Amino acid sequence: MSPPETHADPGDRAHADHIVVHRSPALVGEVVVPGAKNSVLKLMAATLLADGEHVLTNVPDIADVAIMSDLLAAIGVDTAMTAPHELTLRNDGDLTPVAPYHLVERIRASINVLGPLLGRFGHVRLSLPGGDDFGSRPIDMHLRGLEAMGATITIEHGDVEAHADRLLGADITFEFPSVGATENILMAAVHAKGTTVIDNAAREPEIGDLCAMLSAMGADIEGAGSSTLTVHGVEPGTLRPVRHHTVADRVQAATYAAAVAVTGGELLLRGARAEHMEVLLRRFAEMGLDIVAQHDGITVRAGGRLRSIDVATLPYPGIATDYKPLIVTMLSVADGVGIVTENLYPGRFRYVEELQRLGADISTDGHHAVVRGRHALSGAPVRAPDIRAGAALVVAGLAAEGATTISGVHHIDRGYDDLVGRLAAVGARIERRQAAGGSSA
Ligand code: UD1
């Protein structure tokens, strides 16, 4: 593999980096919203389905892309950044359908190589992904779906081994619209014999993006964007490589909206897709934000104190669990009391303790959090426990008196393309201090 040129894995260095944020004036200007992590990692997996040279554009400069590149390299795909935000992936068909533990354990999306490799090669060995920073994340739905398509699956010594001479189309109804399981079965079904119908499929925009790329490659998919996906399998060897533009990241867009919400001001989130964030934007408007969809983005204006609301996370089109730390942060400085209910990951309130260190008044009970808004937070050292919570702590720091120093920056680097630089460019008082003592905006 040619190592990606601009995707240096931050490794130990970023483990020791800090972000220092001070209470910031109103943010004003424009932020270009990068491509979505949760899309690009699956688009990268989809390149396993067709030989040749694929080009992905609007690729975010994030650590998870580098980790996924390493996993694909281990399987036999060459990846290189060939222009800013452009990733070229070369697959000459000589692949080893084995995903080793040291790579799988680093990134949940590695599970997404299972479906395409099994559908194409008839066998795959993948190390079982471990738990995540916010709790256990089983893959039973992925495996049951593949079994329904005729795969034989064994789990031994921490590895999943799947075999199927040729997967067969099947009717699969998910008990829950899992994002990852929908993507895996979709990519497995592309090369199956016959038709696969996935009912109660997840409908996230990132799945729509994957469907668009697979269709351009020659896959036969009906119902993209709906909860019933019908895939008519095509003969292996018939798909072609494509050039594909990664959909804008709705969670990064929401992060900049949350930032302007707590500082006041006005930001144009260039590239953000209002139609992918409808429910969230409606709730943000209830909190007092003035939101206008533009032809190429979203304008968010904030002034005055936010109003509290109650929120529950749900599969798309509901409020995504990934938005929740941002919403809890906004509620921490809003007028009134808000109740936040987590319906996807019961353990995902760990960052609350960090927000409490900043003076936030939050109590949790099971999968509920009660947030009593305060006029201001107070800066303190805190640690990012995962990607989204890390970004939320940065947003909290913008509204906190004094300095907020955030460690665990490597988590933020997994999913945010230059969060610090983008915020600094619109007026935030924020810098990144490197482990060696240097600093950069
Ligand atoms: C993806 C996103 C993640 C987001 C989540 C929900 C990526 C890389 N990650 O994760 O950022 O928070 O969607 O929007 O795209 N479950 C099972 N069995 C399974 C599969 C899932 O019990 O076989 C459970 C999970 O434990 C979790 C829930 O279903 O409680 C949602 O998981 P899922 O939708 O699969 O999320 P991911 O694809 O892992």
Short mmCIF file of C-alpha atoms and ligand atoms in Angstrom, two decimals:
data_model
loop_
_atom_site.label_atom_id
_atom_site.label_comp_id
_atom_site.label_asym_id
_atom_site.label_seq_id
_atom_site.Cartn_x
_atom_site.Cartn_y
_atom_site.Cartn_z
CA MET A 1 0.00 0.00 0.00
CA SER A 2 1.07 3.56 -0.52
CA PRO A 3 0.43 5.14 2.85
CA PRO A 4 -2.13 7.93 2.71
CA GLU A 5 -0.10 11.10 2.40
CA THR A 6 -2.05 13.41 4.62
CA HIS A 7 -3.64 10.94 6.99
CA ALA A 8 -0.89 10.41 9.50
CA ASP A 9 -2.30 8.30 12.31
CA PRO A 10 -1.93 10.67 15.25
CA GLY A 11 -1.05 7.74 17.53
CA ASP A 12 0.82 8.62 20.69
CA ARG A 13 1.28 12.27 19.82
CA ALA A 14 -2.42 13.04 19.74
CA HIS A 15 -2.89 10.97 22.91
CA ALA A 16 -0.90 13.65 24.70
CA ASP A 17 -2.24 16.69 22.79
CA HIS A 18 -4.64 19.09 24.48
CA ILE A 19 -7.21 21.52 23.23
CA VAL A 20 -7.47 24.73 25.22
CA VAL A 21 -10.70 26.72 24.86
CA HIS A 22 -11.70 30.03 26.41
CA ARG A 23 -15.12 31.62 26.59
CA SER A 24 -15.55 33.00 23.11
CA PRO A 25 -17.25 35.96 21.53
CA ALA A 26 -20.07 35.55 18.99
CA LEU A 27 -18.89 33.30 16.15
CA VAL A 28 -19.27 34.85 12.73
CA GLY A 29 -18.42 33.60 9.25
CA GLU A 30 -18.48 30.43 7.24
CA VAL A 31 -17.49 26.86 8.04
CA VAL A 32 -17.06 24.32 5.26
CA VAL A 33 -18.65 21.10 6.52
CA PRO A 34 -16.46 18.06 5.70
CA GLY A 35 -17.64 14.69 4.36
CA ALA A 36 -19.20 12.23 6.79
CA LYS A 37 -17.07 9.77 8.72
CA ASN A 38 -19.99 7.36 8.98
CA SER A 39 -20.36 7.40 5.23
CA VAL A 40 -16.81 7.40 3.93
CA LEU A 41 -15.75 4.35 5.97
CA LYS A 42 -18.54 2.30 4.36
CA LEU A 43 -17.81 3.71 0.89
CA MET A 44 -14.22 2.55 1.39
CA ALA A 45 -15.50 -0.96 2.26
CA ALA A 46 -17.69 -0.92 -0.86
CA THR A 47 -14.58 -0.66 -3.07
CA LEU A 48 -13.91 -4.31 -2.18
CA LEU A 49 -16.81 -5.21 -4.48
CA ALA A 50 -15.20 -4.14 -7.78
CA ASP A 51 -11.68 -4.37 -9.17
CA GLY A 52 -9.99 -1.27 -10.50
CA GLU A 53 -9.40 2.28 -9.34
CA HIS A 54 -12.04 3.97 -7.21
CA VAL A 55 -11.88 7.65 -6.28
CA LEU A 56 -13.68 9.08 -3.26
CA THR A 57 -13.93 12.86 -2.98
CA ASN A 58 -14.98 15.09 -0.08
CA VAL A 59 -13.09 12.65 2.18
CA PRO A 60 -12.67 14.09 5.68
CA ASP A 61 -9.11 14.31 7.01
CA ILE A 62 -9.73 12.17 10.08
CA ALA A 63 -7.87 9.37 11.84
CA ASP A 64 -10.57 6.75 11.15
CA VAL A 65 -9.98 7.07 7.40
CA ALA A 66 -6.31 6.27 7.99
CA ILE A 67 -7.24 3.28 10.16
CA MET A 68 -9.71 1.98 7.57
CA SER A 69 -6.99 2.45 4.92
CA ASP A 70 -4.70 0.25 7.01
CA LEU A 71 -7.39 -2.43 7.24
CA LEU A 72 -8.01 -2.35 3.49
CA ALA A 73 -4.24 -2.49 2.90
CA ALA A 74 -4.06 -5.66 5.02
CA ILE A 75 -6.78 -7.14 2.79
CA GLY A 76 -4.96 -6.04 -0.39
CA VAL A 77 -6.37 -2.65 -1.44
CA ASP A 78 -3.88 0.16 -2.15
CA THR A 79 -4.99 3.56 -0.87
CA ALA A 80 -3.47 7.01 -1.31
CA MET A 81 -4.58 10.60 -0.86
CA THR A 82 -4.23 11.86 -4.43
CA ALA A 83 -5.48 15.43 -3.84
CA PRO A 84 -6.87 17.30 -0.84
CA HIS A 85 -9.89 15.33 0.39
CA GLU A 86 -9.54 12.85 -2.48
CA LEU A 87 -8.77 9.22 -1.70
CA THR A 88 -7.86 6.80 -4.48
CA LEU A 89 -8.33 3.11 -3.76
CA ARG A 90 -6.87 0.50 -6.09
CA ASN A 91 -8.15 -3.01 -5.91
CA ASP A 92 -6.53 -5.44 -8.35
CA GLY A 93 -8.71 -8.34 -7.20
CA ASP A 94 -5.90 -10.15 -5.39
CA LEU A 95 -7.46 -9.85 -1.94
CA THR A 96 -7.07 -11.79 1.29
CA PRO A 97 -10.47 -11.84 3.00
CA VAL A 98 -9.05 -11.70 6.51
CA ALA A 99 -9.45 -8.77 8.91
CA PRO A 100 -6.96 -9.09 11.77
CA TYR A 101 -7.65 -8.16 15.40
CA HIS A 102 -5.09 -5.37 15.76
CA LEU A 103 -6.93 -3.41 13.05
CA VAL A 104 -10.53 -4.45 13.76
CA GLU A 105 -10.31 -3.48 17.42
CA ARG A 106 -9.42 0.09 16.47
CA ILE A 107 -12.53 0.89 14.52
CA ARG A 108 -16.12 -0.30 14.67
CA ALA A 109 -16.68 0.25 10.94
CA SER A 110 -14.21 -2.57 10.20
CA ILE A 111 -17.22 -4.87 10.60
CA ASN A 112 -18.41 -3.46 7.27
CA VAL A 113 -15.87 -5.49 5.30
CA LEU A 114 -17.71 -8.68 6.32
CA GLY A 115 -20.64 -8.40 3.88
CA PRO A 116 -18.72 -7.36 0.75
CA LEU A 117 -15.92 -9.91 1.28
CA LEU A 118 -18.30 -12.80 1.93
CA GLY A 119 -20.50 -11.90 -1.04
CA ARG A 120 -17.54 -11.66 -3.35
CA PHE A 121 -15.16 -14.41 -2.17
CA GLY A 122 -17.47 -16.89 -0.45
CA HIS A 123 -15.46 -16.79 2.75
CA VAL A 124 -14.13 -14.30 5.25
CA ARG A 125 -12.43 -14.29 8.62
CA LEU A 126 -12.87 -11.24 10.80
CA SER A 127 -11.78 -10.69 14.34
CA LEU A 128 -14.78 -9.90 16.56
CA PRO A 129 -14.98 -6.18 17.23
CA GLY A 130 -14.65 -5.36 20.91
CA GLY A 131 -16.80 -3.06 23.00
CA ASP A 132 -16.75 0.65 22.37
CA ASP A 133 -16.11 3.63 24.55
CA PHE A 134 -19.81 3.83 25.22
CA GLY A 135 -20.66 0.21 25.77
CA SER A 136 -21.02 -3.18 24.16
CA ARG A 137 -22.09 -3.23 20.53
CA PRO A 138 -23.09 -6.72 19.40
CA ILE A 139 -23.18 -7.87 15.75
CA ASP A 140 -25.87 -10.54 16.09
CA MET A 141 -28.13 -8.88 13.50
CA HIS A 142 -25.30 -8.77 10.95
CA LEU A 143 -24.62 -12.47 11.46
CA ARG A 144 -28.28 -13.57 11.48
CA GLY A 145 -28.85 -11.68 8.23
CA LEU A 146 -25.91 -13.41 6.55
CA GLU A 147 -27.09 -16.80 7.86
CA ALA A 148 -30.53 -16.14 6.37
CA MET A 149 -28.69 -15.72 3.06
CA GLY A 150 -27.15 -19.18 3.44
CA ALA A 151 -23.86 -18.38 5.15
CA THR A 152 -22.35 -20.79 7.67
CA ILE A 153 -20.88 -18.84 10.53
CA THR A 154 -18.63 -20.01 13.33
CA ILE A 155 -17.06 -18.00 16.10
CA GLU A 156 -13.82 -19.37 17.51
CA HIS A 157 -10.78 -17.87 19.20
CA GLY A 158 -12.31 -14.42 18.87
CA ASP A 159 -12.75 -14.68 15.09
CA VAL A 160 -15.93 -14.81 13.04
CA GLU A 161 -15.56 -17.18 10.09
CA ALA A 162 -18.22 -17.08 7.43
CA HIS A 163 -18.57 -19.33 4.38
CA ALA A 164 -21.07 -19.50 1.55
CA ASP A 165 -20.38 -20.86 -1.94
CA ARG A 166 -22.75 -18.18 -3.16
CA LEU A 167 -25.06 -16.16 -0.94
CA LEU A 168 -28.74 -16.50 -1.79
CA GLY A 169 -31.28 -13.70 -1.83
CA ALA A 170 -33.51 -13.73 1.27
CA ASP A 171 -36.24 -11.76 3.04
CA ILE A 172 -34.67 -10.24 6.14
CA THR A 173 -36.59 -8.25 8.73
CA PHE A 174 -34.44 -6.48 11.29
CA GLU A 175 -35.81 -6.29 14.82
CA PHE A 176 -34.17 -2.87 15.03
CA PRO A 177 -32.98 -0.64 12.15
CA SER A 178 -29.26 -1.13 12.75
CA VAL A 179 -27.07 1.11 10.60
CA GLY A 180 -24.13 -1.29 10.38
CA ALA A 181 -26.26 -4.42 9.81
CA THR A 182 -28.23 -2.70 7.04
CA GLU A 183 -24.97 -1.71 5.31
CA ASN A 184 -23.42 -5.15 5.68
CA ILE A 185 -26.43 -7.05 4.34
CA LEU A 186 -26.80 -4.52 1.52
CA MET A 187 -23.20 -5.06 0.42
CA ALA A 188 -23.51 -8.85 0.80
CA ALA A 189 -26.75 -8.88 -1.23
CA VAL A 190 -25.22 -7.06 -4.20
CA HIS A 191 -23.54 -10.31 -5.35
CA ALA A 192 -26.12 -12.77 -4.01
CA LYS A 193 -28.09 -15.08 -6.30
CA GLY A 194 -31.60 -13.70 -6.47
CA THR A 195 -33.36 -10.90 -4.65
CA THR A 196 -32.83 -9.79 -1.06
CA VAL A 197 -35.44 -7.68 0.69
CA ILE A 198 -34.31 -5.87 3.85
CA ASP A 199 -37.25 -4.74 5.96
CA ASN A 200 -36.98 -2.28 8.82
CA ALA A 201 -33.73 -1.13 7.22
CA ALA A 202 -31.97 1.87 8.73
CA ARG A 203 -32.60 5.06 6.71
CA GLU A 204 -29.67 7.26 7.68
CA PRO A 205 -28.44 9.59 4.88
CA GLU A 206 -25.10 7.75 4.98
CA ILE A 207 -26.93 4.58 3.85
CA GLY A 208 -28.49 6.58 1.02
CA ASP A 209 -24.95 7.64 0.08
CA LEU A 210 -23.78 4.01 0.07
CA CYS A 211 -26.77 2.99 -2.08
CA ALA A 212 -25.92 5.76 -4.54
CA MET A 213 -22.33 4.57 -4.87
CA LEU A 214 -23.31 0.89 -5.16
CA SER A 215 -25.89 1.74 -7.84
CA ALA A 216 -23.29 3.73 -9.80
CA MET A 217 -21.03 0.66 -9.56
CA GLY A 218 -23.77 -1.38 -11.25
CA ALA A 219 -25.68 -2.80 -8.28
CA ASP A 220 -29.45 -3.14 -8.66
CA ILE A 221 -31.05 -1.54 -5.58
CA GLU A 222 -34.61 -0.27 -5.11
CA GLY A 223 -35.94 1.76 -2.20
CA ALA A 224 -32.81 3.75 -1.30
CA GLY A 225 -33.63 6.07 1.61
CA SER A 226 -36.66 4.01 2.65
CA SER A 227 -37.05 1.31 5.29
CA THR A 228 -37.42 -1.43 2.66
CA LEU A 229 -34.39 -2.06 0.49
CA THR A 230 -34.72 -4.51 -2.40
CA VAL A 231 -31.46 -5.74 -3.89
CA HIS A 232 -31.42 -7.83 -7.06
CA GLY A 233 -28.08 -9.64 -7.02
CA VAL A 234 -25.72 -9.28 -9.97
CA GLU A 235 -23.08 -11.76 -11.15
CA PRO A 236 -19.73 -11.40 -9.35
CA GLY A 237 -17.25 -9.58 -11.58
CA THR A 238 -19.81 -7.28 -13.17
CA LEU A 239 -19.46 -4.23 -10.89
CA ARG A 240 -17.19 -1.37 -11.96
CA PRO A 241 -15.11 1.13 -9.99
CA VAL A 242 -16.48 4.66 -9.63
CA ARG A 243 -15.71 8.20 -8.56
CA HIS A 244 -18.02 9.23 -5.72
CA HIS A 245 -18.51 12.37 -3.62
CA THR A 246 -18.96 11.66 0.10
CA VAL A 247 -22.14 13.12 1.63
CA ALA A 248 -21.69 16.05 4.06
CA ASP A 249 -21.34 15.16 7.73
CA ARG A 250 -24.53 16.05 9.59
CA VAL A 251 -22.87 15.51 12.99
CA GLN A 252 -19.98 17.86 12.25
CA ALA A 253 -22.54 20.35 10.90
CA ALA A 254 -24.55 20.02 14.12
CA THR A 255 -21.37 20.62 16.12
CA TYR A 256 -20.82 24.03 14.50
CA ALA A 257 -24.51 24.83 14.98
CA ALA A 258 -24.15 23.98 18.68
CA ALA A 259 -21.03 26.16 18.88
CA VAL A 260 -22.82 29.22 17.53
CA ALA A 261 -25.80 28.38 19.76
CA VAL A 262 -23.71 28.80 22.92
CA THR A 263 -21.70 31.84 21.79
CA GLY A 264 -24.29 33.71 19.71
CA GLY A 265 -23.45 34.99 16.24
CA GLU A 266 -24.09 33.70 12.75
CA LEU A 267 -22.46 30.91 10.78
CA LEU A 268 -23.01 29.63 7.28
CA LEU A 269 -22.44 25.88 7.39
CA ARG A 270 -21.38 25.45 3.79
CA GLY A 271 -22.21 22.08 2.27
CA ALA A 272 -24.48 21.01 5.16
CA ARG A 273 -27.69 19.33 3.98
CA ALA A 274 -30.76 20.66 5.81
CA GLU A 275 -32.88 17.80 4.44
CA HIS A 276 -30.65 15.33 6.33
CA MET A 277 -31.08 17.18 9.64
CA GLU A 278 -34.74 18.15 9.56
CA VAL A 279 -35.85 16.99 13.00
CA LEU A 280 -32.71 18.31 14.70
CA LEU A 281 -33.01 21.70 13.04
CA ARG A 282 -36.66 21.93 14.08
CA ARG A 283 -35.68 21.22 17.69
CA PHE A 284 -32.80 23.72 17.50
CA ALA A 285 -35.34 26.31 16.28
CA GLU A 286 -37.49 25.53 19.36
CA MET A 287 -34.42 26.29 21.46
CA GLY A 288 -34.25 29.73 19.87
CA LEU A 289 -31.89 29.33 16.91
CA ASP A 290 -32.76 31.04 13.69
CA ILE A 291 -32.10 28.50 10.94
CA VAL A 292 -32.36 29.05 7.19
CA ALA A 293 -31.65 26.37 4.58
CA GLN A 294 -29.58 27.77 1.70
CA HIS A 295 -28.93 26.21 -1.68
CA ASP A 296 -25.47 25.08 -0.52
CA GLY A 297 -25.69 24.95 3.22
CA ILE A 298 -27.48 26.16 6.30
CA THR A 299 -27.31 29.53 8.05
CA VAL A 300 -27.56 29.37 11.82
CA ARG A 301 -28.06 32.56 13.82
CA ALA A 302 -28.19 32.76 17.60
CA GLY A 303 -28.69 35.61 20.03
CA GLY A 304 -30.04 35.68 23.55
CA ARG A 305 -30.39 32.73 25.86
CA LEU A 306 -31.32 29.27 24.58
CA ARG A 307 -34.60 27.71 25.75
CA SER A 308 -34.66 24.20 27.21
CA ILE A 309 -36.46 21.33 25.46
CA ASP A 310 -36.95 17.61 26.10
CA VAL A 311 -35.27 15.26 23.61
CA ALA A 312 -35.20 11.50 22.97
CA THR A 313 -32.74 9.80 20.63
CA LEU A 314 -34.16 7.53 17.93
CA PRO A 315 -33.04 5.92 14.68
CA TYR A 316 -33.15 8.26 11.66
CA PRO A 317 -35.11 10.40 10.93
CA GLY A 318 -35.28 10.88 14.72
CA ILE A 319 -32.64 12.69 16.76
CA ALA A 320 -29.38 10.76 16.34
CA THR A 321 -27.61 9.48 19.43
CA ASP A 322 -24.46 11.14 18.03
CA TYR A 323 -26.08 14.58 18.47
CA LYS A 324 -26.93 13.99 22.10
CA PRO A 325 -23.75 15.21 23.84
CA LEU A 326 -24.10 18.46 21.88
CA ILE A 327 -27.72 18.87 22.94
CA VAL A 328 -26.90 18.15 26.59
CA THR A 329 -24.19 20.81 26.39
CA MET A 330 -26.60 23.35 24.90
CA LEU A 331 -29.16 22.54 27.62
CA SER A 332 -26.47 23.11 30.25
CA VAL A 333 -26.56 26.83 29.47
CA ALA A 334 -30.22 27.11 28.41
CA ASP A 335 -33.10 28.71 30.29
CA GLY A 336 -35.10 26.00 32.07
CA VAL A 337 -34.91 22.24 32.54
CA GLY A 338 -34.54 19.69 29.75
CA ILE A 339 -34.89 15.92 29.93
CA VAL A 340 -32.80 13.88 27.52
CA THR A 341 -33.58 10.20 26.92
CA GLU A 342 -31.10 7.83 25.28
CA ASN A 343 -32.79 4.97 23.45
CA LEU A 344 -29.86 3.46 21.55
CA TYR A 345 -26.87 3.12 23.85
CA PRO A 346 -27.84 2.91 27.54
CA GLY A 347 -24.30 3.66 28.76
CA ARG A 348 -23.84 6.76 26.72
CA PHE A 349 -23.89 9.38 29.48
CA ARG A 350 -20.28 9.01 30.58
CA TYR A 351 -19.30 12.49 29.45
CA VAL A 352 -21.84 13.94 31.90
CA GLU A 353 -19.23 13.73 34.66
CA GLU A 354 -16.91 15.84 32.52
CA LEU A 355 -19.63 18.45 31.89
CA GLN A 356 -20.28 18.49 35.64
CA ARG A 357 -16.63 19.41 36.13
CA LEU A 358 -17.44 22.50 34.07
CA GLY A 359 -20.28 23.30 36.46
CA ALA A 360 -23.16 21.84 34.43
CA ASP A 361 -26.18 20.83 36.55
CA ILE A 362 -27.05 17.37 35.21
CA SER A 363 -28.41 14.32 36.96
CA THR A 364 -28.78 10.95 35.27
CA ASP A 365 -31.09 8.06 36.01
CA GLY A 366 -30.77 5.04 33.76
CA HIS A 367 -31.18 6.26 30.23
CA HIS A 368 -32.49 9.72 31.22
CA ALA A 369 -30.59 12.89 31.98
CA VAL A 370 -32.15 15.94 33.61
CA VAL A 371 -30.31 19.12 32.67
CA ARG A 372 -30.92 22.35 34.59
CA GLY A 373 -29.57 25.23 32.57
CA ARG A 374 -27.10 27.67 34.14
CA HIS A 375 -26.08 31.12 32.99
CA ALA A 376 -22.46 30.11 32.48
CA LEU A 377 -20.11 27.19 32.89
CA SER A 378 -16.67 27.42 34.45
CA GLY A 379 -13.54 26.17 32.69
CA ALA A 380 -11.66 23.15 34.05
CA PRO A 381 -9.46 20.29 32.83
CA VAL A 382 -11.64 17.57 31.27
CA ARG A 383 -11.08 14.39 29.26
CA ALA A 384 -12.84 13.47 26.00
CA PRO A 385 -14.28 9.96 26.50
CA ASP A 386 -15.28 9.45 22.84
CA ILE A 387 -15.57 11.32 19.55
CA ARG A 388 -18.89 13.09 19.97
CA ALA A 389 -18.55 13.74 23.68
CA GLY A 390 -15.12 15.22 22.99
CA ALA A 391 -16.58 17.69 20.50
CA ALA A 392 -19.34 18.54 22.99
CA LEU A 393 -16.71 19.39 25.62
CA VAL A 394 -15.09 21.75 23.13
CA VAL A 395 -18.48 23.42 22.60
CA ALA A 396 -18.98 23.63 26.37
CA GLY A 397 -15.58 25.29 26.70
CA LEU A 398 -16.74 28.07 24.36
CA ALA A 399 -19.36 28.97 26.98
CA ALA A 400 -17.20 28.49 30.08
CA GLU A 401 -15.47 31.26 32.05
CA GLY A 402 -11.69 30.77 32.10
CA ALA A 403 -9.77 28.00 30.39
CA THR A 404 -11.13 24.55 29.56
CA THR A 405 -8.35 22.08 28.78
CA ILE A 406 -9.48 18.96 26.97
CA SER A 407 -7.33 15.83 26.87
CA GLY A 408 -8.11 12.63 24.97
CA VAL A 409 -7.90 14.64 21.75
CA HIS A 410 -7.19 11.48 19.73
CA HIS A 411 -10.88 10.61 20.15
CA ILE A 412 -11.89 13.91 18.53
CA ASP A 413 -9.37 13.34 15.72
CA ARG A 414 -11.15 10.10 14.83
CA GLY A 415 -14.16 11.96 13.48
CA TYR A 416 -13.46 15.69 13.23
CA ASP A 417 -11.54 17.28 10.40
CA ASP A 418 -9.66 20.21 11.99
CA LEU A 419 -12.30 21.16 14.55
CA VAL A 420 -9.90 23.58 16.23
CA GLY A 421 -8.85 25.35 13.03
CA ARG A 422 -12.42 25.65 11.78
CA LEU A 423 -13.64 27.13 15.08
CA ALA A 424 -10.66 29.49 15.39
CA ALA A 425 -11.30 30.80 11.87
CA VAL A 426 -14.77 32.03 12.87
CA GLY A 427 -13.62 33.73 16.06
CA ALA A 428 -13.43 31.03 18.74
CA ARG A 429 -10.69 31.42 21.34
CA ILE A 430 -9.28 27.94 20.93
CA GLU A 431 -5.92 26.34 20.30
CA ARG A 432 -4.37 22.94 20.13
CA ARG A 433 -1.31 22.38 22.28
CA GLN A 434 0.91 19.66 21.02
CA ALA A 435 2.50 17.13 23.29
CA ALA A 436 5.98 18.54 22.74
CA GLY A 437 4.82 21.96 23.93
CA GLY A 438 4.15 23.54 20.54
CA SER A 439 0.73 24.92 19.73
CA SER A 440 -1.37 25.33 16.64
CA ALA A 441 -4.77 26.86 15.97
C1 UD1 B 1 -23.52 3.67 13.58
C2 UD1 B 1 -22.59 4.86 13.70
C3 UD1 B 1 -22.62 5.48 15.08
C4 UD1 B 1 -24.05 5.81 15.47
C5 UD1 B 1 -24.95 4.58 15.30
C6 UD1 B 1 -26.41 4.85 15.57
C7 UD1 B 1 -20.80 4.24 12.18
C8 UD1 B 1 -19.37 3.87 12.01
N1 UD1 B 1 -21.23 4.40 13.44
O1 UD1 B 1 -23.05 2.66 14.46
O2 UD1 B 1 -21.84 6.67 15.06
O3 UD1 B 1 -24.07 6.21 16.83
O4 UD1 B 1 -24.84 4.09 13.95
O5 UD1 B 1 -26.87 5.91 14.78
O6 UD1 B 1 -21.53 4.44 11.22
N2 UD1 B 1 -27.17 -3.62 17.73
C9 UD1 B 1 -27.37 -4.91 18.16
N3 UD1 B 1 -27.00 -5.94 17.32
C10 UD1 B 1 -26.45 -5.72 16.08
C11 UD1 B 1 -26.24 -4.38 15.68
C12 UD1 B 1 -26.61 -3.34 16.53
O7 UD1 B 1 -27.84 -5.15 19.25
O8 UD1 B 1 -26.15 -6.69 15.37
C13 UD1 B 1 -27.54 -2.50 18.64
C14 UD1 B 1 -26.32 -1.71 19.10
O9 UD1 B 1 -25.70 -2.30 20.20
C15 UD1 B 1 -26.94 -0.37 19.42
C16 UD1 B 1 -28.02 -0.22 18.37
O10 UD1 B 1 -28.30 -1.54 17.92
O11 UD1 B 1 -27.53 -0.39 20.70
C17 UD1 B 1 -27.64 0.68 17.21
O12 UD1 B 1 -26.54 0.14 16.53
P1 UD1 B 1 -26.27 0.39 14.98
O13 UD1 B 1 -27.38 1.16 14.36
O14 UD1 B 1 -25.90 -0.92 14.38
O15 UD1 B 1 -25.01 1.33 15.04
P2 UD1 B 1 -23.61 1.17 14.35
O16 UD1 B 1 -23.76 0.81 12.91
O17 UD1 B 1 -22.72 0.31 15.19
#
